[in-house]
PDB file of C-alpha atoms in Angstrom:
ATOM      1  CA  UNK A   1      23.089  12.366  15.929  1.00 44.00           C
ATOM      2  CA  UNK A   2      19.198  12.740  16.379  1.00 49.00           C
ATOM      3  CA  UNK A   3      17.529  13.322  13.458  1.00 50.00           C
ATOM      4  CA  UNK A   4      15.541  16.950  13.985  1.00 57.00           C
ATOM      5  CA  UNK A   5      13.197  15.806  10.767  1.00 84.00           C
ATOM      6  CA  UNK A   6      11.405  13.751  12.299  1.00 90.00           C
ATOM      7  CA  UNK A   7       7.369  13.816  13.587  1.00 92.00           C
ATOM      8  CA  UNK A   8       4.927  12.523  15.815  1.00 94.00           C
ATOM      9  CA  UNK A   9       1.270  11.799  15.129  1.00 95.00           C
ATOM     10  CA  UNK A  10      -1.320   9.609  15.672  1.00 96.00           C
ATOM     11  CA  UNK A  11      -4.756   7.937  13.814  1.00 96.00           C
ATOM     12  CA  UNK A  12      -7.353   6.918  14.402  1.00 96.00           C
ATOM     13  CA  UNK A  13      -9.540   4.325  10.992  1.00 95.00           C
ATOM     14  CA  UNK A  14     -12.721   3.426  12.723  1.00 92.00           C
ATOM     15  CA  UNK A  15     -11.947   2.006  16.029  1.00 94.00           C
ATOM     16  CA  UNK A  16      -8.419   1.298  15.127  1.00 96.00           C
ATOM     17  CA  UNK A  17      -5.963   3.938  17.139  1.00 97.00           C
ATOM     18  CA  UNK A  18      -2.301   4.164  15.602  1.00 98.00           C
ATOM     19  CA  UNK A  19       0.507   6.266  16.714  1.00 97.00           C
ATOM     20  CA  UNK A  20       3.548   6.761  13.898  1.00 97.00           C
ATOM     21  CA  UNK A  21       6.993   8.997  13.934  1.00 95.00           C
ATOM     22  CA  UNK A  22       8.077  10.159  10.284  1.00 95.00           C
ATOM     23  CA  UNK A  23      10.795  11.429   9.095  1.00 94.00           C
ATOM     24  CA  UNK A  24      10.699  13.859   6.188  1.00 91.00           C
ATOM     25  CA  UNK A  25      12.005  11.510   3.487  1.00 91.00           C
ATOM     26  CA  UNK A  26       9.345   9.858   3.789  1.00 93.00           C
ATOM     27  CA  UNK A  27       5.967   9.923   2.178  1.00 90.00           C
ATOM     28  CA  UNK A  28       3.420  11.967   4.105  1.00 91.00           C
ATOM     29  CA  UNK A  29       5.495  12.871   7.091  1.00 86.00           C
ATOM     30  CA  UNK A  30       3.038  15.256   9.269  1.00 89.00           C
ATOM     31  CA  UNK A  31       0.063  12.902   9.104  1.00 91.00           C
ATOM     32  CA  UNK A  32      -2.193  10.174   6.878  1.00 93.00           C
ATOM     33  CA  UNK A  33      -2.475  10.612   3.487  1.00 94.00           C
ATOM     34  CA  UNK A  34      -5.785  11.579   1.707  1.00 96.00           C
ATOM     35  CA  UNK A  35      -5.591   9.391  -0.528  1.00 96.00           C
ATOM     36  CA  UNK A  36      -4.194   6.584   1.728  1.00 97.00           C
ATOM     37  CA  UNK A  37      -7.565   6.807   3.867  1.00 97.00           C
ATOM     38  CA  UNK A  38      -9.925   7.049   1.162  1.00 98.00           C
ATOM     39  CA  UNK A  39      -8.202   3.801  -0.508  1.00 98.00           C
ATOM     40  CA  UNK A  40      -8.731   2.316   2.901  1.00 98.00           C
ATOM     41  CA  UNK A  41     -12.011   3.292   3.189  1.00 97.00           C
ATOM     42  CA  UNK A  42     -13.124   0.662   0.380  1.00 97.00           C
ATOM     43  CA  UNK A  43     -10.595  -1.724   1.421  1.00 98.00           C
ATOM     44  CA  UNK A  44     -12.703  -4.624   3.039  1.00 95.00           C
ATOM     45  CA  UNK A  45     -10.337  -7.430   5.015  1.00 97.00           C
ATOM     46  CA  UNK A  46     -11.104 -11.035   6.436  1.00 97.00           C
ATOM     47  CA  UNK A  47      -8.833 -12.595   8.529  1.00 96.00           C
ATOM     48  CA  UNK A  48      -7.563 -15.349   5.672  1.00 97.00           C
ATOM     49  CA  UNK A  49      -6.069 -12.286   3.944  1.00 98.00           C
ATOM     50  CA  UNK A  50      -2.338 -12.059   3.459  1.00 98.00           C
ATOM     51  CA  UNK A  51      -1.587  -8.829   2.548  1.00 98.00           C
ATOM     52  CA  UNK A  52       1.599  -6.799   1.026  1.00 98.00           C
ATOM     53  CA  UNK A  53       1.517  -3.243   1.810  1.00 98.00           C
ATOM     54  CA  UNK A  54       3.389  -2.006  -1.528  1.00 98.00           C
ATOM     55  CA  UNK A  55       5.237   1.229  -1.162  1.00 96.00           C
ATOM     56  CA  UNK A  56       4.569   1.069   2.323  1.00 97.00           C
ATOM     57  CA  UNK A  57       6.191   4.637   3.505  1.00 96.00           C
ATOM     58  CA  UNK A  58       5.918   4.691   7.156  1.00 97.00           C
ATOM     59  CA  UNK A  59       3.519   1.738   7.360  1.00 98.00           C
ATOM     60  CA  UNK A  60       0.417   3.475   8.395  1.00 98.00           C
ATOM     61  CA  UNK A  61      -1.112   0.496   5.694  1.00 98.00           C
ATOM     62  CA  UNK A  62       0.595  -2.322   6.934  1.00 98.00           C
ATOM     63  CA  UNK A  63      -0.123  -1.362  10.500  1.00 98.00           C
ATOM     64  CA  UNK A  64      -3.800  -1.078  10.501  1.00 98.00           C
ATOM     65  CA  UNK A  65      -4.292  -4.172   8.336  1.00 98.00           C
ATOM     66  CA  UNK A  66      -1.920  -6.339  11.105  1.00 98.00           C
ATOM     67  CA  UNK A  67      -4.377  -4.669  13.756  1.00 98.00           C
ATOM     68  CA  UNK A  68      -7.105  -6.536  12.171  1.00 97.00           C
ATOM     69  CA  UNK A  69      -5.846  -9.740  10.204  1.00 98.00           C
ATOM     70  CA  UNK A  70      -2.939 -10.562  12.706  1.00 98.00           C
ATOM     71  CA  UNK A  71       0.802  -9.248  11.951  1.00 98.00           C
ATOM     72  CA  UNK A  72       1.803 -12.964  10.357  1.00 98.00           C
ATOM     73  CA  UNK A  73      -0.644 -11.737   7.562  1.00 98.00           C
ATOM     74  CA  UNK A  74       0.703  -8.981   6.532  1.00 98.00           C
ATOM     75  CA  UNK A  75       4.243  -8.088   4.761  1.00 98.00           C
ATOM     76  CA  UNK A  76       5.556  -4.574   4.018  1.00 98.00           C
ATOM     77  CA  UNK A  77       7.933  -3.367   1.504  1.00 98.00           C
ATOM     78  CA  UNK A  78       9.666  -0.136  -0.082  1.00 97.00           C
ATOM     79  CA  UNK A  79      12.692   0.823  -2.056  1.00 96.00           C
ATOM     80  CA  UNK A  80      13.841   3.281   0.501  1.00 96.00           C
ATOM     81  CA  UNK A  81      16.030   2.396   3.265  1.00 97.00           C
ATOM     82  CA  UNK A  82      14.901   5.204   5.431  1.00 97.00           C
ATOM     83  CA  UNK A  83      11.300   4.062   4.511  1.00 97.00           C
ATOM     84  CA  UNK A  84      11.645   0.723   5.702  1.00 98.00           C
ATOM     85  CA  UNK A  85      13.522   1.571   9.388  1.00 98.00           C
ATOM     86  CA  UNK A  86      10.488   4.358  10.125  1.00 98.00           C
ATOM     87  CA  UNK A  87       7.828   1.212   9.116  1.00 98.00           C
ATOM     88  CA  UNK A  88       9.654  -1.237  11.469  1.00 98.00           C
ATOM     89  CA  UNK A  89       9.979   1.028  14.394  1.00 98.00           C
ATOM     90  CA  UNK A  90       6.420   2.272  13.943  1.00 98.00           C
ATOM     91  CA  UNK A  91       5.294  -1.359  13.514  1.00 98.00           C
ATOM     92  CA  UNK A  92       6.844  -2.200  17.003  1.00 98.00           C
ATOM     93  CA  UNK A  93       5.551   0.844  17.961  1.00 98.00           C
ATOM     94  CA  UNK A  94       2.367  -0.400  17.414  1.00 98.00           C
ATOM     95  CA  UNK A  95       2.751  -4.013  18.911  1.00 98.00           C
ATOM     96  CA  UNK A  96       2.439  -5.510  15.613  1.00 98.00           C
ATOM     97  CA  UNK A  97       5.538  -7.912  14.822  1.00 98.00           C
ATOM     98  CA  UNK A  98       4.954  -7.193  10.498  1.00 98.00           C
ATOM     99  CA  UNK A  99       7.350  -8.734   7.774  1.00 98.00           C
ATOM    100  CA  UNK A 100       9.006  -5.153   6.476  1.00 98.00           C
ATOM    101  CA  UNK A 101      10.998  -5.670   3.300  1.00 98.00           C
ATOM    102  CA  UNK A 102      13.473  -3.190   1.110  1.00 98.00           C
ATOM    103  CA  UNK A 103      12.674  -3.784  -2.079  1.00 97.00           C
ATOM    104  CA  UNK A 104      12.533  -1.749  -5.449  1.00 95.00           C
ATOM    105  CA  UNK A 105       8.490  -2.704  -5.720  1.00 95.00           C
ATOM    106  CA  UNK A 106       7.779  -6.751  -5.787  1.00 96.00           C
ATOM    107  CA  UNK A 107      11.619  -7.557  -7.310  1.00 96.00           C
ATOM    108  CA  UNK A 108      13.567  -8.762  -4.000  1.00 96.00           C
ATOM    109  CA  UNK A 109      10.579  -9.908  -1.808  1.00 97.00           C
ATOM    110  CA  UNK A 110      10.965 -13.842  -1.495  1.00 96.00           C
ATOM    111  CA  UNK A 111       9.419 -15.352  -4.157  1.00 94.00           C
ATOM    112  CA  UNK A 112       7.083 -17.405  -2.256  1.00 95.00           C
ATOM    113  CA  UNK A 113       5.218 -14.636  -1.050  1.00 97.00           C
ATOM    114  CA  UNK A 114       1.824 -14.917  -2.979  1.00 98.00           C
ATOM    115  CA  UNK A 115      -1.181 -12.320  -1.631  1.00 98.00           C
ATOM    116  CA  UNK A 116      -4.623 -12.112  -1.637  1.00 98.00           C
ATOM    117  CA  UNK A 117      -4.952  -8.575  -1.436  1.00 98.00           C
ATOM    118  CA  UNK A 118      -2.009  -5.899  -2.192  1.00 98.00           C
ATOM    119  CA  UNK A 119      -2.758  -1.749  -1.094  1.00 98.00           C
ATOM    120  CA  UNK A 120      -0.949   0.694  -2.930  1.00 98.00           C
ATOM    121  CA  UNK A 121      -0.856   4.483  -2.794  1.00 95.00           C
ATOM    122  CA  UNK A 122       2.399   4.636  -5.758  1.00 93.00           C
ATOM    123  CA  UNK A 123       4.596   7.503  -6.641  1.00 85.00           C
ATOM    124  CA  UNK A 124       2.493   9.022  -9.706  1.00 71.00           C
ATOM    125  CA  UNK A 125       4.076  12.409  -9.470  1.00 67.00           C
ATOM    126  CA  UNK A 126       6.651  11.297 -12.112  1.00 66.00           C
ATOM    127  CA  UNK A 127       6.911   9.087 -15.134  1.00 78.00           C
ATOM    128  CA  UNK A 128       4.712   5.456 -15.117  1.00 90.00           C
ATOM    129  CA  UNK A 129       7.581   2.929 -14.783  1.00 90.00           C
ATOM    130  CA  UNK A 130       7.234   2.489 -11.064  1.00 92.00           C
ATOM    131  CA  UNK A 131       3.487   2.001 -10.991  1.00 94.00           C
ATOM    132  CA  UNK A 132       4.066   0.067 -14.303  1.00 95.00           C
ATOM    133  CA  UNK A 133       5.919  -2.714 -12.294  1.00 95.00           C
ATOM    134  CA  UNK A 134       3.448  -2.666  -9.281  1.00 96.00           C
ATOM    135  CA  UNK A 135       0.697  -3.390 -11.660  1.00 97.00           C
ATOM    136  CA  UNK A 136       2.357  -6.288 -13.537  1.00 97.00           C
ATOM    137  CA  UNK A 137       4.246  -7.734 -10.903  1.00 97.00           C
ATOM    138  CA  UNK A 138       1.792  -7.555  -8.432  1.00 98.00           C
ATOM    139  CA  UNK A 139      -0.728  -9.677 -10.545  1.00 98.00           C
ATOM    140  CA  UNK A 140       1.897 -12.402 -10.862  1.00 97.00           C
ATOM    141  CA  UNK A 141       1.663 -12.106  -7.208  1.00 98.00           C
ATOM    142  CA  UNK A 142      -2.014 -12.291  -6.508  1.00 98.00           C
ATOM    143  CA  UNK A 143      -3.640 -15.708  -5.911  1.00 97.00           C
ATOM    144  CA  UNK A 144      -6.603 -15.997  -7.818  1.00 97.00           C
ATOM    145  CA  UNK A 145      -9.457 -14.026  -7.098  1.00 97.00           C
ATOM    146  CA  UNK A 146      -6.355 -11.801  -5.128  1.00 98.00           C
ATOM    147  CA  UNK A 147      -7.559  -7.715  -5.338  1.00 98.00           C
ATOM    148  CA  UNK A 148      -5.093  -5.168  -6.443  1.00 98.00           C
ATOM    149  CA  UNK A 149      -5.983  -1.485  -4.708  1.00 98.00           C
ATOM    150  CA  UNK A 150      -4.401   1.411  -5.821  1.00 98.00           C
ATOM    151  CA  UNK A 151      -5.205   4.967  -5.128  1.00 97.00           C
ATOM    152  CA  UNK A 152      -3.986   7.865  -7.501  1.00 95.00           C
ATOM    153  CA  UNK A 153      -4.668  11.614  -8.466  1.00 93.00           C
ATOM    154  CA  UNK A 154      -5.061  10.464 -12.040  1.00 92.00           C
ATOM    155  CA  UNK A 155      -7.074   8.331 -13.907  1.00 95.00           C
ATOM    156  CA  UNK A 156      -6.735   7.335 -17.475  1.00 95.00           C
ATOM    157  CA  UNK A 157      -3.202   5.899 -17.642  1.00 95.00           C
ATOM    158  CA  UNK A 158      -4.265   3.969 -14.137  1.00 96.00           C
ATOM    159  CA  UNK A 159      -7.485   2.742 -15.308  1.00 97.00           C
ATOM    160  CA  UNK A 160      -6.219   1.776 -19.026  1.00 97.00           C
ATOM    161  CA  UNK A 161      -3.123  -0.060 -17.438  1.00 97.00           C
ATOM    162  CA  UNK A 162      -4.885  -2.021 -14.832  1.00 98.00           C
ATOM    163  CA  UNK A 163      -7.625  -3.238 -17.026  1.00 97.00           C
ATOM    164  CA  UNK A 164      -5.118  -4.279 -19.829  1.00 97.00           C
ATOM    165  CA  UNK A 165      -3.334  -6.405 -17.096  1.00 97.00           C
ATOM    166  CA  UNK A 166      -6.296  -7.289 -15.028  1.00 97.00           C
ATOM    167  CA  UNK A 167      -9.033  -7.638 -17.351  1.00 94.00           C
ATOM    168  CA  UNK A 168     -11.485  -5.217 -15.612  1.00 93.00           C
ATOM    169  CA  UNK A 169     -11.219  -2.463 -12.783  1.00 97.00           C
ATOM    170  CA  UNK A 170     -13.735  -0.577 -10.907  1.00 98.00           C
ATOM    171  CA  UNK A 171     -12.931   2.927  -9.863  1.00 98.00           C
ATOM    172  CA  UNK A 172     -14.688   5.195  -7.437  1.00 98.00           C
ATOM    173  CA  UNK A 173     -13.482   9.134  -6.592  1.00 98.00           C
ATOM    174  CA  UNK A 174     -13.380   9.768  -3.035  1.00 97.00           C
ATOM    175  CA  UNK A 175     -12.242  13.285  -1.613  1.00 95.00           C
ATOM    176  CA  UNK A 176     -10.535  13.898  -4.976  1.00 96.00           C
ATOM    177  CA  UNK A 177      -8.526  10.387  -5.162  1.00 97.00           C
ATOM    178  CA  UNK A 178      -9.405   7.692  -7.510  1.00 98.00           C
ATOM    179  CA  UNK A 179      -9.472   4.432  -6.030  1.00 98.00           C
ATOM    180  CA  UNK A 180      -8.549   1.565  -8.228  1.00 98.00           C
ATOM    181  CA  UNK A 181      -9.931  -2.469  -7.384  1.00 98.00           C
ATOM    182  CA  UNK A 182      -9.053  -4.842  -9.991  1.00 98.00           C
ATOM    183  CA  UNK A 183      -9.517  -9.018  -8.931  1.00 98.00           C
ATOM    184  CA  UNK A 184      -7.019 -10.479 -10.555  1.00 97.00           C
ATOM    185  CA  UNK A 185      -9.848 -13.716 -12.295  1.00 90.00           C
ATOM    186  CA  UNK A 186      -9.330 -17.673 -12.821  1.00 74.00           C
ATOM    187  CA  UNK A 187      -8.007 -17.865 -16.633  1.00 64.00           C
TER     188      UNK A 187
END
C-alpha cells in the first residue's frame, strides 16, 4: 500500500540543489527546517571532516554535507525506523551513497566511529534526556578539537549543559534559533 503521507520538495543551501520525499512521521515533512538552515548557515566544512548527522530526520543534513565532503565522510543516524528508510532513499535520491544508521542517539552506531564535527537539530519539545545523551555521548565521540552544533528554540538548559560538558560554547540567534558550537579541547 502507498503511503498517501508522504511529500515532495526540493532545496536549494548556496549552490547546493537537493530534492527530498517525507513522510509525515518525520521531522519537518513539507520542507527545511528553520532552524536546520540557520544551524547550517554557521556550519563551516573541509573536506577531512567526518561528520555524523545526529537525529538526522529525512537527511536534508547528511545530504548536503556528502555533497561537499564526499558521502564516505559522512554517517547518519536516528531512532526512528521510518526516519532512517526516508534518509536512505533520499540519500540515493541524491547520488550520495551515506552510512544511515538506526540508532537511539550515539548508543548502537559502531564504536569506531569517531567525528570531527557532529550537526544536530534535537527533539527539545519535551523533557532533556534525549539532548542530554547527544551532548555527552557525542563528546566521547568527537576527536579533539571535533565541534558539536546544535540548534534549539531555547537557551539556558542548552547553553548550561554544553558548557558543563564542553568547557565553553558560543551561541549566536539566527531567525529566532539559537545555534550552539562547542570544540570539544585537548585535556
Amino acid at each position: 500500500m502507498e503511503n498517501t503521507s508522504t511529500a515532495q520538495f526540493q532545496v536549494n543551501i548556496g549552490d547546493i540543489e537537493m530534492k527530498f520525499t517525507t513522510e509525515a512521521e518525520v521531522f519537518s515533512p513539507h520542507g527545511a527546517d528553520r532552524g536546520t538552515l540557520a544551524m547550517l548557515s554557521v556550519v563551516k566544512l573541509e573536506k577531512q571532516d567526518k561528520l555524523l548527522d545526529l537525529g538526522c530526520g529525512y537527511g536534508l543534513v547528511g545530504v548536503w554535507a556528502a555533497k561537499q565532503i564526499g558521502a564516505e565522510q559522512v554517517a547518519m543516524c536516528d531512532i526512528s525506523g521510518t526516519a532512517v528508510r526516508v534518509a536512505k532513499k533520499n540519500c540515493e535520491r541524491n547520488g550520495v551513497d551515506v552510512a544511515v544508521y538506526q540508532s537511539d542517539g550515539l548508543k548502537e552506531l559502531p564504536q569506531a566511529l569517531r567525528f570531527t564535527k557532529i550537526l544536530s537539530n534535537p527533539p527539545y519539545h519535551e523533557d532533556f534526556s534525549v539532548p542530554k545523551g547527544f551532548i555527552e555521548l557525542g563528546y566521547k565521540r568527537l576527536v579533539p578539537g571535533g565541534v558539536m552544533y546544535m540548534v534549539t528554540k531555547r537557551k539556558e538548559w542548552y547553553f548550561n549543559k554544553l558548557k558543563s560538558v564542553f568547557g565553553g560554547v558560543r551561541v549566536e540567534e539566527i531567525d529566532g534559533y539559537y545555534v550552539f558550537t562547542a570544540e570539544k579541547r585537548e585535556r
